[in-house]
Every structure is written in C-alpha cells, then in structure tokens.
C-alpha atoms as a printed R data frame, in Angstrom:
    type eleno elety resid chain resno      x      y       z
1   ATOM     1    CA   MET     A     1  0.000  0.000   0.000
2   ATOM     2    CA   GLU     A     2  2.832  2.378   0.866
3   ATOM     3    CA   ASP     A     3  4.569  1.645  -2.443
4   ATOM     4    CA   LEU     A     4  1.378  2.533  -4.330
5   ATOM     5    CA   LEU     A     5  1.005  5.767  -2.334
6   ATOM     6    CA   ARG     A     6  4.610  6.683  -3.043
7   ATOM     7    CA   GLU     A     7  4.110  6.081  -6.779
8   ATOM     8    CA   ILE     A     8  1.023  8.313  -6.812
9   ATOM     9    CA   LEU     A     9  2.847 11.101  -4.966
10  ATOM    10    CA   LEU     A    10  5.727 10.909  -7.433
11  ATOM    11    CA   ARG     A    11  3.321 11.859 -10.221
12  ATOM    12    CA   LEU     A    12  2.099 15.055  -8.537
13  ATOM    13    CA   SER     A    13  3.599 18.533  -8.806
14  ATOM    14    CA   PRO     A    14  6.043 19.659  -6.085
15  ATOM    15    CA   ARG     A    15  3.607 22.122  -4.523
16  ATOM    16    CA   SER     A    16  0.786 19.572  -4.514
17  ATOM    17    CA   VAL     A    17  3.045 17.092  -2.736
18  ATOM    18    CA   LEU     A    18  4.038 19.643  -0.082
19  ATOM    19    CA   ARG     A    19  0.393 20.465   0.640
20  ATOM    20    CA   LEU     A    20 -0.251 16.764   1.328
21  ATOM    21    CA   GLN     A    21  2.369 16.545   4.087
22  ATOM    22    CA   CYS     A    22 -0.280 17.380   6.684
23  ATOM    23    CA   VAL     A    23 -2.602 14.477   5.755
24  ATOM    24    CA   SER     A    24 -0.994 12.020   8.168
25  ATOM    25    CA   LYS     A    25  2.296 11.085   9.809
26  ATOM    26    CA   GLN     A    26  2.758  8.350   7.207
27  ATOM    27    CA   TRP     A    27  2.414 10.807   4.332
28  ATOM    28    CA   LEU     A    28  4.751 13.254   6.063
29  ATOM    29    CA   SER     A    29  7.338 10.495   6.561
30  ATOM    30    CA   ILE     A    30  7.228  9.536   2.870
31  ATOM    31    CA   ILE     A    31  7.347 13.088   1.528
32  ATOM    32    CA   SER     A    32 10.124 14.294   3.852
33  ATOM    33    CA   CYS     A    33 12.365 11.328   3.016
34  ATOM    34    CA   PRO     A    34 15.456 12.541   1.049
35  ATOM    35    CA   LYS     A    35 15.263  9.457  -1.200
36  ATOM    36    CA   PHE     A    36 11.673 10.275  -2.184
37  ATOM    37    CA   ARG     A    37 12.610 13.904  -2.878
38  ATOM    38    CA   ARG     A    38 15.498 12.833  -5.094
39  ATOM    39    CA   LEU     A    39 13.218 10.557  -7.118
40  ATOM    40    CA   HIS     A    40 10.552 13.247  -7.406
41  ATOM    41    CA   SER     A    41 12.994 15.942  -8.553
42  ATOM    42    CA   ARG     A    42 14.309 13.597 -11.255
43  ATOM    43    CA   ARG     A    43 10.845 12.757 -12.569
44  ATOM    44    CA   SER     A    44  9.046 16.107 -12.362
45  ATOM    45    CA   ALA     A    45  9.013 18.438 -15.350
46  ATOM    46    CA   ALA     A    46 11.186 21.539 -14.989
47  ATOM    47    CA   PHE     A    47  8.744 24.336 -15.789
48  ATOM    48    CA   VAL     A    48  9.736 27.929 -15.131
49  ATOM    49    CA   THR     A    49  7.117 29.405 -12.799
50  ATOM    50    CA   GLY     A    50  8.703 32.742 -11.906
51  ATOM    51    CA   LEU     A    51 11.707 35.049 -11.886
52  ATOM    52    CA   PHE     A    52 13.857 36.607  -9.170
53  ATOM    53    CA   PHE     A    53 14.952 40.175  -9.842
54  ATOM    54    CA   PRO     A    54 18.041 41.154  -7.829
55  ATOM    55    CA   PRO     A    55 17.685 44.343  -5.799
56  ATOM    56    CA   PRO     A    56 19.304 47.502  -7.210
57  ATOM    57    CA   THR     A    57 22.901 48.032  -6.122
58  ATOM    58    CA   HIS     A    58 22.563 51.829  -6.062
59  ATOM    59    CA   ILE     A    59 19.967 51.834  -3.258
60  ATOM    60    CA   PRO     A    60 21.855 52.360   0.065
61  ATOM    61    CA   LEU     A    61 19.353 50.270   2.039
62  ATOM    62    CA   PRO     A    62 19.045 46.485   2.285
63  ATOM    63    CA   ALA     A    63 16.444 45.049  -0.073
64  ATOM    64    CA   GLY     A    64 15.515 41.498  -0.936
65  ATOM    65    CA   PRO     A    65 15.089 40.013  -4.418
66  ATOM    66    CA   HIS     A    66 11.763 40.790  -6.069
67  ATOM    67    CA   PHE     A    67  9.830 37.689  -7.148
68  ATOM    68    CA   VAL     A    68  7.606 37.782 -10.224
69  ATOM    69    CA   ALA     A    69  5.287 34.841 -10.958
70  ATOM    70    CA   LEU     A    70  4.716 34.042 -14.639
71  ATOM    71    CA   ARG     A    71  1.098 33.221 -13.903
72  ATOM    72    CA   ASN     A    72 -1.491 34.733 -11.611
73  ATOM    73    CA   GLN     A    73 -0.353 32.706  -8.594
74  ATOM    74    CA   LYS     A    74 -0.718 35.121  -5.700
75  ATOM    75    CA   PRO     A    75 -0.409 32.511  -2.891
76  ATOM    76    CA   GLN     A    76  2.856 31.225  -4.383
77  ATOM    77    CA   HIS     A    77  4.087 34.773  -4.938
78  ATOM    78    CA   ASN     A    78  3.406 35.789  -1.335
79  ATOM    79    CA   THR     A    79  4.930 32.625   0.137
80  ATOM    80    CA   ILE     A    80  8.193 32.945  -1.765
81  ATOM    81    CA   ALA     A    81  8.400 36.713  -1.199
82  ATOM    82    CA   ASN     A    82  7.977 36.288   2.569
83  ATOM    83    CA   ARG     A    83 10.537 33.480   2.683
84  ATOM    84    CA   LEU     A    84 13.086 35.641   0.873
85  ATOM    85    CA   ILE     A    85 12.556 38.513   3.311
86  ATOM    86    CA   GLU     A    86 13.179 36.108   6.194
87  ATOM    87    CA   LEU     A    87 16.281 34.649   4.541
88  ATOM    88    CA   CYS     A    88 17.829 38.044   3.809
89  ATOM    89    CA   GLY     A    89 17.202 39.274   7.344
90  ATOM    90    CA   GLY     A    90 17.786 42.934   6.457
91  ATOM    91    CA   ARG     A    91 21.141 42.272   4.775
92  ATOM    92    CA   PHE     A    92 22.301 43.391   1.329
93  ATOM    93    CA   VAL     A    93 21.929 40.927  -1.554
94  ATOM    94    CA   VAL     A    94 25.240 41.040  -3.411
95  ATOM    95    CA   SER     A    95 24.923 37.907  -5.546
96  ATOM    96    CA   LEU     A    96 22.021 35.927  -6.970
97  ATOM    97    CA   SER     A    97 21.890 32.963  -9.345
98  ATOM    98    CA   SER     A    98 19.673 29.929  -9.849
99  ATOM    99    CA   CYS     A    99 19.699 26.567 -11.569
100 ATOM   100    CA   ASN     A   100 16.885 24.020 -11.880
101 ATOM   101    CA   GLY     A   101 15.100 25.123  -8.731
102 ATOM   102    CA   LEU     A   102 18.047 25.889  -6.441
103 ATOM   103    CA   LEU     A   103 19.051 29.458  -5.643
104 ATOM   104    CA   CYS     A   104 22.529 30.672  -4.661
105 ATOM   105    CA   ILE     A   105 22.356 33.949  -2.760
106 ATOM   106    CA   GLY     A   106 25.170 36.066  -1.316
107 ATOM   107    CA   LEU     A   107 24.369 38.303   1.668
108 ATOM   108    CA   SER     A   108 26.392 41.034   3.337
109 ATOM   109    CA   ASP     A   109 25.941 43.468   6.217
110 ATOM   110    CA   GLU     A   110 27.531 46.260   4.199
111 ATOM   111    CA   ASN     A   111 27.032 47.657   0.712
112 ATOM   112    CA   ALA     A   112 30.674 47.871  -0.344
113 ATOM   113    CA   LEU     A   113 32.821 46.505  -3.155
114 ATOM   114    CA   PHE     A   114 35.148 44.616  -0.807
115 ATOM   115    CA   ARG     A   115 33.048 43.000   1.909
116 ATOM   116    CA   GLU     A   116 32.543 39.799   3.831
117 ATOM   117    CA   CYS     A   117 29.690 37.767   2.371
118 ATOM   118    CA   GLU     A   118 27.743 34.761   3.492
119 ATOM   119    CA   TYR     A   119 26.598 32.450   0.719
120 ATOM   120    CA   TYR     A   120 23.595 30.157   0.927
121 ATOM   121    CA   VAL     A   121 22.147 27.530  -1.377
122 ATOM   122    CA   TYR     A   122 18.397 27.764  -0.976
123 ATOM   123    CA   ASN     A   123 15.356 25.889  -2.246
124 ATOM   124    CA   PRO     A   124 12.442 28.395  -2.307
125 ATOM   125    CA   THR     A   125  9.915 25.591  -2.801
126 ATOM   126    CA   THR     A   126 10.806 23.622   0.343
127 ATOM   127    CA   ASN     A   127 12.348 26.560   2.249
128 ATOM   128    CA   GLN     A   128 15.488 24.492   2.912
129 ATOM   129    CA   ARG     A   129 18.846 26.268   2.995
130 ATOM   130    CA   ARG     A   130 22.520 25.446   3.535
131 ATOM   131    CA   ARG     A   131 25.314 27.874   4.302
132 ATOM   132    CA   ILE     A   132 28.396 27.583   2.096
133 ATOM   133    CA   PRO     A   133 31.968 27.843   3.473
134 ATOM   134    CA   GLN     A   134 33.980 30.917   2.537
135 ATOM   135    CA   VAL     A   135 36.237 30.771  -0.519
136 ATOM   136    CA   GLN     A   136 39.857 30.629   0.666
137 ATOM   137    CA   SER     A   137 40.949 33.278  -1.802
138 ATOM   138    CA   GLU     A   138 43.509 35.999  -1.125
139 ATOM   139    CA   SER     A   139 40.930 38.563  -2.162
140 ATOM   140    CA   LYS     A   140 37.482 39.313  -0.708
141 ATOM   141    CA   TYR     A   141 36.395 40.723  -4.068
142 ATOM   142    CA   VAL     A   142 33.908 38.341  -5.735
143 ATOM   143    CA   SER     A   143 32.850 39.101  -9.309
144 ATOM   144    CA   ASN     A   144 30.476 36.279 -10.058
145 ATOM   145    CA   VAL     A   145 29.005 33.178  -8.386
146 ATOM   146    CA   ALA     A   146 27.014 30.666 -10.438
147 ATOM   147    CA   ILE     A   147 25.258 27.484  -9.362
148 ATOM   148    CA   ALA     A   148 25.181 24.247 -11.368
149 ATOM   149    CA   PHE     A   149 22.581 21.596 -10.578
150 ATOM   150    CA   ASP     A   150 20.900 18.860 -12.603
151 ATOM   151    CA   ALA     A   151 18.770 16.431 -10.600
152 ATOM   152    CA   SER     A   152 18.648 13.979 -13.512
153 ATOM   153    CA   LYS     A   153 22.421 13.485 -13.278
154 ATOM   154    CA   SER     A   154 23.356 13.993  -9.644
155 ATOM   155    CA   ASN     A   155 21.919 14.714  -6.214
156 ATOM   156    CA   HIS     A   156 24.700 17.233  -5.610
157 ATOM   157    CA   TYR     A   157 25.284 20.766  -6.844
158 ATOM   158    CA   LYS     A   158 28.384 22.803  -7.599
159 ATOM   159    CA   LEU     A   159 29.177 26.505  -7.354
160 ATOM   160    CA   VAL     A   160 31.557 28.379  -9.643
161 ATOM   161    CA   CYS     A   161 33.071 31.521  -8.127
162 ATOM   162    CA   VAL     A   162 35.144 34.153  -9.940
163 ATOM   163    CA   CYS     A   163 37.142 36.193  -7.435
164 ATOM   164    CA   GLY     A   164 40.496 37.853  -6.818
165 ATOM   165    CA   TYR     A   165 42.049 38.745 -10.192
166 ATOM   166    CA   PHE     A   166 39.340 36.682 -11.929
167 ATOM   167    CA   ARG     A   167 40.532 33.310 -10.690
168 ATOM   168    CA   VAL     A   168 38.002 30.478 -10.911
169 ATOM   169    CA   TRP     A   169 37.094 28.373  -7.873
170 ATOM   170    CA   VAL     A   170 34.643 25.438  -7.815
171 ATOM   171    CA   PHE     A   171 32.714 24.207  -4.781
172 ATOM   172    CA   SER     A   172 31.192 20.719  -4.581
173 ATOM   173    CA   SER     A   173 28.370 19.915  -2.164
174 ATOM   174    CA   GLU     A   174 29.685 16.355  -2.079
175 ATOM   175    CA   SER     A   175 33.130 17.264  -0.721
176 ATOM   176    CA   ARG     A   176 32.067 20.565   0.926
177 ATOM   177    CA   VAL     A   177 35.387 22.051  -0.247
178 ATOM   178    CA   TRP     A   178 36.313 24.932  -2.577
179 ATOM   179    CA   ARG     A   179 38.867 23.985  -5.231
180 ATOM   180    CA   ASN     A   180 41.155 26.434  -7.014
181 ATOM   181    CA   THR     A   181 40.963 25.396 -10.671
182 ATOM   182    CA   GLY     A   182 44.073 27.352 -11.640
183 ATOM   183    CA   LYS     A   183 42.070 28.995 -14.413
184 ATOM   184    CA   ARG     A   184 41.804 32.745 -14.880
185 ATOM   185    CA   LEU     A   185 39.190 34.566 -16.940
186 ATOM   186    CA   PRO     A   186 39.927 37.622 -19.114
187 ATOM   187    CA   GLY     A   187 38.642 40.051 -16.510
188 ATOM   188    CA   GLY     A   188 39.291 43.139 -18.580
189 ATOM   189    CA   CYS     A   189 36.264 42.506 -20.748
190 ATOM   190    CA   LEU     A   190 33.945 40.023 -19.043
191 ATOM   191    CA   ASN     A   191 30.512 41.398 -18.223
192 ATOM   192    CA   PHE     A   192 30.028 39.701 -14.860
193 ATOM   193    CA   TYR     A   193 27.500 42.155 -13.506
194 ATOM   194    CA   SER     A   194 25.333 42.627 -16.579
195 ATOM   195    CA   PHE     A   195 24.840 39.061 -17.725
196 ATOM   196    CA   PRO     A   196 24.163 35.708 -16.055
197 ATOM   197    CA   SER     A   197 26.230 32.525 -16.149
198 ATOM   198    CA   PRO     A   198 23.757 29.896 -17.389
199 ATOM   199    CA   TYR     A   199 24.424 26.201 -16.746
200 ATOM   200    CA   LEU     A   200 23.828 23.645 -19.488
201 ATOM   201    CA   ASN     A   201 25.387 20.356 -20.604
202 ATOM   202    CA   GLY     A   202 27.724 20.207 -17.625
203 ATOM   203    CA   ALA     A   203 29.202 23.660 -18.195
204 ATOM   204    CA   ILE     A   204 28.866 27.257 -17.029
205 ATOM   205    CA   HIS     A   205 28.693 29.804 -19.869
206 ATOM   206    CA   TRP     A   206 29.838 33.418 -20.039
207 ATOM   207    CA   TYR     A   207 29.395 36.160 -22.602
208 ATOM   208    CA   VAL     A   208 32.732 37.912 -23.022
209 ATOM   209    CA   PHE     A   209 32.491 40.861 -25.406
210 ATOM   210    CA   LYS     A   210 31.778 41.510 -29.069
211 ATOM   211    CA   ASN     A   211 30.651 38.052 -30.123
212 ATOM   212    CA   GLU     A   212 32.949 36.056 -27.838
213 ATOM   213    CA   PHE     A   213 31.839 33.328 -25.446
214 ATOM   214    CA   LEU     A   214 33.530 31.012 -22.935
215 ATOM   215    CA   CYS     A   215 32.377 27.932 -21.060
216 ATOM   216    CA   LEU     A   216 33.814 26.007 -18.110
217 ATOM   217    CA   ASP     A   217 33.332 22.248 -17.777
218 ATOM   218    CA   ILE     A   218 32.572 21.941 -14.059
219 ATOM   219    CA   ASP     A   219 33.882 18.354 -13.799
220 ATOM   220    CA   SER     A   220 37.189 18.697 -15.659
221 ATOM   221    CA   CYS     A   221 37.502 22.459 -14.919
222 ATOM   222    CA   GLU     A   222 38.538 22.920 -18.546
223 ATOM   223    CA   LEU     A   223 37.962 26.419 -19.908
224 ATOM   224    CA   ARG     A   224 36.886 26.372 -23.547
225 ATOM   225    CA   PRO     A   225 36.120 29.048 -26.145
226 ATOM   226    CA   MET     A   226 32.791 28.750 -27.939
227 ATOM   227    CA   PRO     A   227 31.922 29.497 -31.579
228 ATOM   228    CA   CYS     A   228 31.271 33.089 -32.548
229 ATOM   229    CA   ILE     A   229 27.929 33.953 -34.100
230 ATOM   230    CA   SER     A   230 28.207 33.951 -37.878
231 ATOM   231    CA   CYS     A   231 26.320 36.934 -39.309
232 ATOM   232    CA   VAL     A   232 26.733 40.135 -41.333
233 ATOM   233    CA   ASN     A   233 29.963 41.928 -40.344
234 ATOM   234    CA   ASN     A   234 30.405 39.229 -37.691
235 ATOM   235    CA   ASP     A   235 28.278 41.409 -35.407
236 ATOM   236    CA   PRO     A   236 25.066 39.867 -33.978
237 ATOM   237    CA   GLY     A   237 24.253 43.101 -32.194
238 ATOM   238    CA   TRP     A   238 24.631 44.455 -28.686
239 ATOM   239    CA   CYS     A   239 24.105 41.596 -26.232
240 ATOM   240    CA   LYS     A   240 20.674 41.929 -24.671
241 ATOM   241    CA   TYR     A   241 20.292 38.427 -23.273
242 ATOM   242    CA   LEU     A   242 22.185 35.176 -22.662
243 ATOM   243    CA   GLY     A   243 20.306 32.344 -21.017
244 ATOM   244    CA   GLU     A   244 19.120 28.759 -20.986
245 ATOM   245    CA   CYS     A   245 15.577 27.476 -21.269
246 ATOM   246    CA   GLY     A   246 14.142 24.160 -22.380
247 ATOM   247    CA   GLY     A   247 17.603 22.589 -22.613
248 ATOM   248    CA   HIS     A   248 18.915 25.153 -25.104
249 ATOM   249    CA   LEU     A   249 21.309 28.104 -24.855
250 ATOM   250    CA   HIS     A   250 20.051 31.370 -26.343
251 ATOM   251    CA   PHE     A   251 21.602 34.695 -27.272
252 ATOM   252    CA   ILE     A   252 19.666 37.836 -28.195
253 ATOM   253    CA   GLY     A   253 21.373 40.802 -29.830
254 ATOM   254    CA   GLU     A   254 19.764 44.185 -30.473
255 ATOM   255    CA   ARG     A   255 20.105 46.043 -33.767
256 ATOM   256    CA   GLY     A   256 18.401 48.885 -35.594
257 ATOM   257    CA   ARG     A   257 17.452 52.353 -34.415
258 ATOM   258    CA   GLY     A   258 17.369 52.383 -30.640
259 ATOM   259    CA   GLY     A   259 18.047 48.648 -30.572
260 ATOM   260    CA   GLN     A   260 14.419 47.784 -31.277
261 ATOM   261    CA   LEU     A   261 15.215 44.859 -33.597
262 ATOM   262    CA   LEU     A   262 16.070 41.695 -31.662
263 ATOM   263    CA   ASN     A   263 17.991 38.857 -33.325
264 ATOM   264    CA   VAL     A   264 17.466 35.527 -31.542
265 ATOM   265    CA   PHE     A   265 20.113 32.785 -31.847
266 ATOM   266    CA   GLU     A   266 20.270 29.244 -30.434
267 ATOM   267    CA   MET     A   267 23.404 27.154 -29.849
268 ATOM   268    CA   LYS     A   268 23.418 23.703 -31.466
269 ATOM   269    CA   ASN     A   269 23.526 20.770 -29.060
270 ATOM   270    CA   ASP     A   270 26.969 19.770 -30.332
271 ATOM   271    CA   TYR     A   271 28.263 23.342 -29.822
272 ATOM   272    CA   SER     A   272 29.311 23.524 -33.479
273 ATOM   273    CA   GLN     A   273 27.576 26.841 -34.198
274 ATOM   274    CA   TRP     A   274 24.933 29.398 -33.267
275 ATOM   275    CA   VAL     A   275 21.776 29.138 -35.394
276 ATOM   276    CA   PHE     A   276 19.649 32.165 -36.236
277 ATOM   277    CA   LYS     A   277 16.031 31.543 -35.140
278 ATOM   278    CA   TYR     A   278 14.114 34.743 -35.888
279 ATOM   279    CA   GLN     A   279 14.005 38.516 -35.551
280 ATOM   280    CA   VAL     A   280 11.368 40.445 -33.589
281 ATOM   281    CA   ASP     A   281 10.590 44.168 -33.511
282 ATOM   282    CA   VAL     A   282 10.079 45.725 -30.070
283 ATOM   283    CA   GLY     A   283  8.257 48.513 -31.853
284 ATOM   284    CA   TYR     A   284  5.169 46.294 -31.593
285 ATOM   285    CA   VAL     A   285  5.383 46.427 -27.779
286 ATOM   286    CA   GLU     A   286  5.716 50.231 -27.927
287 ATOM   287    CA   ARG     A   287  2.189 50.444 -29.337
288 ATOM   288    CA   PHE     A   288  0.851 49.349 -25.948
289 ATOM   289    CA   TYR     A   289  3.687 50.195 -23.536
290 ATOM   290    CA   PRO     A   290  5.705 53.341 -24.335
291 ATOM   291    CA   ILE     A   291  9.458 52.770 -23.930
292 ATOM   292    CA   ASP     A   292 11.788 55.708 -23.281
293 ATOM   293    CA   MET     A   293 15.237 56.179 -24.791
294 ATOM   294    CA   ASP     A   294 18.287 56.123 -22.521
295 ATOM   295    CA   GLU     A   295 20.081 59.267 -21.340
296 ATOM   296    CA   PHE     A   296 22.258 59.249 -24.462
297 ATOM   297    CA   ASN     A   297 19.219 58.941 -26.750
298 ATOM   298    CA   MET     A   298 20.779 55.845 -28.323
299 ATOM   299    CA   ARG     A   299 18.891 52.799 -27.006
300 ATOM   300    CA   LEU     A   300 15.427 51.958 -25.795
301 ATOM   301    CA   GLN     A   301 15.350 51.312 -22.062
302 ATOM   302    CA   PHE     A   302 14.106 47.782 -21.514
303 ATOM   303    CA   SER     A   303 15.527 44.475 -20.377
304 ATOM   304    CA   ILE     A   304 14.911 40.966 -21.626
305 ATOM   305    CA   ASN     A   305 14.660 38.854 -18.509
306 ATOM   306    CA   LEU     A   306 13.770 35.507 -20.039
307 ATOM   307    CA   LEU     A   307 13.293 33.803 -23.388
308 ATOM   308    CA   LEU     A   308 10.717 31.163 -22.499
309 ATOM   309    CA   THR     A   309 10.688 28.039 -24.689
310 ATOM   310    CA   GLY     A   310  9.186 24.579 -24.430
311 ATOM   311    CA   HIS     A   311  6.402 25.834 -22.161
312 ATOM   312    CA   GLU     A   312  2.634 25.464 -22.327
313 ATOM   313    CA   GLU     A   313  2.369 29.266 -22.401
314 ATOM   314    CA   GLY     A   314  4.161 29.193 -25.759
315 ATOM   315    CA   GLU     A   315  7.476 30.763 -26.732
316 ATOM   316    CA   GLY     A   316  7.841 34.330 -25.590
317 ATOM   317    CA   LEU     A   317  9.870 37.079 -23.938
318 ATOM   318    CA   VAL     A   318  9.621 38.410 -20.399
319 ATOM   319    CA   ILE     A   319 10.491 42.113 -20.604
320 ATOM   320    CA   SER     A   320 10.882 44.693 -17.816
321 ATOM   321    CA   LEU     A   321 10.326 48.412 -18.438
322 ATOM   322    CA   PRO     A   322 11.604 51.592 -16.708
323 ATOM   323    CA   ASN     A   323  8.219 52.326 -15.116
324 ATOM   324    CA   GLY     A   324  8.391 49.070 -13.160
325 ATOM   325    CA   LYS     A   325  6.050 47.086 -15.403
326 ATOM   326    CA   VAL     A   326  6.936 43.516 -16.355
327 ATOM   327    CA   ILE     A   327  5.253 41.922 -19.370
328 ATOM   328    CA   PHE     A   328  5.165 38.549 -21.107
329 ATOM   329    CA   TRP     A   329  5.126 38.825 -24.901
330 ATOM   330    CA   ARG     A   330  3.939 35.635 -26.614
331 ATOM   331    CA   LEU     A   331  5.574 35.481 -30.007
332 ATOM   332    CA   HIS     A   332  3.272 32.974 -31.695
333 ATOM   333    CA   ASP     A   333  0.194 35.197 -31.474
334 ATOM   334    CA   MET     A   334  1.864 38.532 -30.457
335 ATOM   335    CA   SER     A   335 -0.338 38.786 -27.351
336 ATOM   336    CA   ILE     A   336  0.999 40.625 -24.287
337 ATOM   337    CA   THR     A   337  0.238 39.851 -20.640
338 ATOM   338    CA   GLN     A   338  1.182 42.269 -17.889
339 ATOM   339    CA   LEU     A   339  2.820 40.374 -15.012
340 ATOM   340    CA   VAL     A   340  3.612 43.355 -12.773
341 ATOM   341    CA   GLU     A   341  1.715 46.637 -12.920
342 ATOM   342    CA   SER     A   342  4.373 48.671 -11.152
343 ATOM   343    CA   CYS     A   343  7.201 48.083  -8.709
344 ATOM   344    CA   ASN     A   344  8.154 51.528  -7.433
345 ATOM   345    CA   GLU     A   345 11.112 50.611  -5.231
346 ATOM   346    CA   ILE     A   346 13.106 49.101  -8.089
347 ATOM   347    CA   GLN     A   347 11.422 50.458 -11.210
348 ATOM   348    CA   HIS     A   348 14.496 52.325 -12.471
349 ATOM   349    CA   HIS     A   349 16.723 49.358 -11.783
350 ATOM   350    CA   MET     A   350 14.580 46.803 -13.626
351 ATOM   351    CA   SER     A   351 15.086 48.527 -16.959
352 ATOM   352    CA   ARG     A   352 18.862 48.197 -16.578
353 ATOM   353    CA   CYS     A   353 18.945 44.732 -15.054
354 ATOM   354    CA   TYR     A   354 20.114 42.322 -17.723
355 ATOM   355    CA   TYR     A   355 20.016 39.266 -15.524
356 ATOM   356    CA   THR     A   356 17.321 37.561 -13.502
357 ATOM   357    CA   SER     A   357 17.175 34.127 -11.910
358 ATOM   358    CA   LYS     A   358 14.565 31.575 -12.927
359 ATOM   359    CA   HIS     A   359 12.400 29.801 -10.386
360 ATOM   360    CA   ILE     A   360 11.432 26.172 -10.927
361 ATOM   361    CA   ASP     A   361  9.433 24.198  -8.352
362 ATOM   362    CA   THR     A   362 11.445 21.233  -7.068
363 ATOM   363    CA   LEU     A   363 11.626 19.003  -4.013
364 ATOM   364    CA   ALA     A   364 15.392 18.600  -4.458
365 ATOM   365    CA   PHE     A   365 17.187 18.045  -1.152
366 ATOM   366    CA   ILE     A   366 20.073 20.405  -0.371
367 ATOM   367    CA   TYR     A   367 23.220 18.668   0.867
C-alpha cells in the first residue's frame, strides 16, 4: 500500500506534494524522506514558474530580491516573497543565481565593493537552505558566483566563483570544499555584472564581449572558447540576453534604431555553431507600452529577462520596463500579458537589469 502511495505522490507537482504533508504522519514520513525527494525531482518536469529580480545596487538600504510569478499565482508569490525577506534578514543581496530550482544567494551586512559575504544555497519551494563555506581566496572581491545543478544526473550541486584577479574556484556539495581550478578569466572585458552565467550540458557559460563566449566544464575544470555567431559583419548586435531554457542556450542581440530589432540565436547541441532563429521588432510592444530612450538617446530602455521556450504558455519574452512594469510577450500570437503593474522601489533598476534568476518548483534536497 505504501509503495502505491509513493508512486502516486511521485506523479504530482512539487507544490501539490508539499500540501499533502499534513494528511498524516505516514504521508509526512514519505514526503520528507530525502530518497523520495530525489526521485521526485528527477521525474518532475522543470517548468519555469517565476523570476527573481536582484535588488538595485545603487539603493543604500538592504532590499531582498523581487519575485515575479509568470502566472497569476498570488499565494505562491506571497509565500516565496515572505521566505526571501526572512532569509535576507535585512542584509544586502550582493549575488544571486539559480539553476533548476536551487538558488545561490550572497548576503552582506555592508554595501561595499570589498566585503565579507555569506553564501547560501536555498530551495524556495521547500524553504530548505545550507550555508556555504567561505572561498579561501587571497581577495574578498567576488565578481560572479554561479550554481550548477541537474537532478537527472546527480543529487549534488556545484558553485563556480570568480574572485580575486578573476581566478576560478569550484565548490562541490559532495566534498564541501572549494577547489582552485588554476584557471583565470579575461577580466578586462567580461561582463560579470550585466549578464548571467547559465548552466547547461555540464558547463557554465559566459558572454565575453563583441561576439565572444567562454564555457567552463565543471567536472574537468577545462575552460573552452565557444563558436562566434556567424552573421553580417560578424556582429550579432549588442548583447541583450544570454540564457538557458528548455535545454537550449540562447543569445539575443539588439540592432536597428534604438536597438528595437532583436535577433534571436540558439546554440546547437553539439556546440558547433549558433543558429539564427528569428528577428522580432520591439516597436510592436511600444504600441501598448511606451518605452523611453536612454540618457544618451541611443537605445530603448528595456531588459529581456527571459526567453521562455518549451512551455505550455508558448514561446515568448519576459520584458521589464523603466516604469516598473513587467510583461510577457507571446511570439506565436503577439499577445501581451502584464505580469507586474508597477514596482516603485526598483522600477528604475529593472530597466537596466540584464540578468534575472529563474524559479522552478522542485523538491530537491540540499546537501
């Protein structure tokens, strides 16, 4: 009977399973078992349900990440938002990244370039967290921290930290030790603050500058260059987005007057080349949501926070605007859904924020 119950629970969504914990002690025992959670996280579909916007760095007061649900899920939105406020505890958020449901967040008591930080790996779905040991680097300056996790391959996660003269360190939850890879990134041109470090196919990826990309194999710690995007004048446009969704790596470059034309590229699974998918005109969005030019009158002020693919909502773009609005633009029928009406405390930051962190419901256990 218990085996049948376990099999039924494995077929339910993560949030449905968590709500059933209170049915009985037997159900609670099954659901809280790490083995059950590992099996469930491997079987459940990885659908993006929301985004974490990092707080603006120019605000001199502590502020937590802002969570935006992709659907009208107010209970979920409130639960996650309250949990993040509790986790941050009035401290500054200095680093934020996510991968397949796990969040890596860096917190500090001071808003300074060189500061002591505490890093946590956190599951917003289960509210489980684990503090990470400090990197034993000669420098306190941390440029970038990315998390790598794939429940279908391993129960453990890894962190990739770029710190102190752009040296690369890797942390394994299995050994609980930071390892100096001996690799150094070209820090003079890497855009650590503007763009994320998506994880895919066992590697962390970085956009360098002007059509250059790098990836780090997290097992071998081998640093490899990636193909450039082949296009007119070898220039795909100003990088507006680099991210992973649906098991594919995507790049979006902006061209045209004000950067309103967006060229969307996808990396082949064998990493042989970038493939042009389509071009979209943000001018269509301007018909319904006016978008201002930047202070130099050169580019439209908006950010692409997610290219959503392989989802029941259809392929589309999540875009944030200077007035604090966040919209989802479905590309197959050109319909637009407003996700956030206005977010006053970070409205000016959201238009400049090139990176957000995806939220995926998972019961994955944090080691």
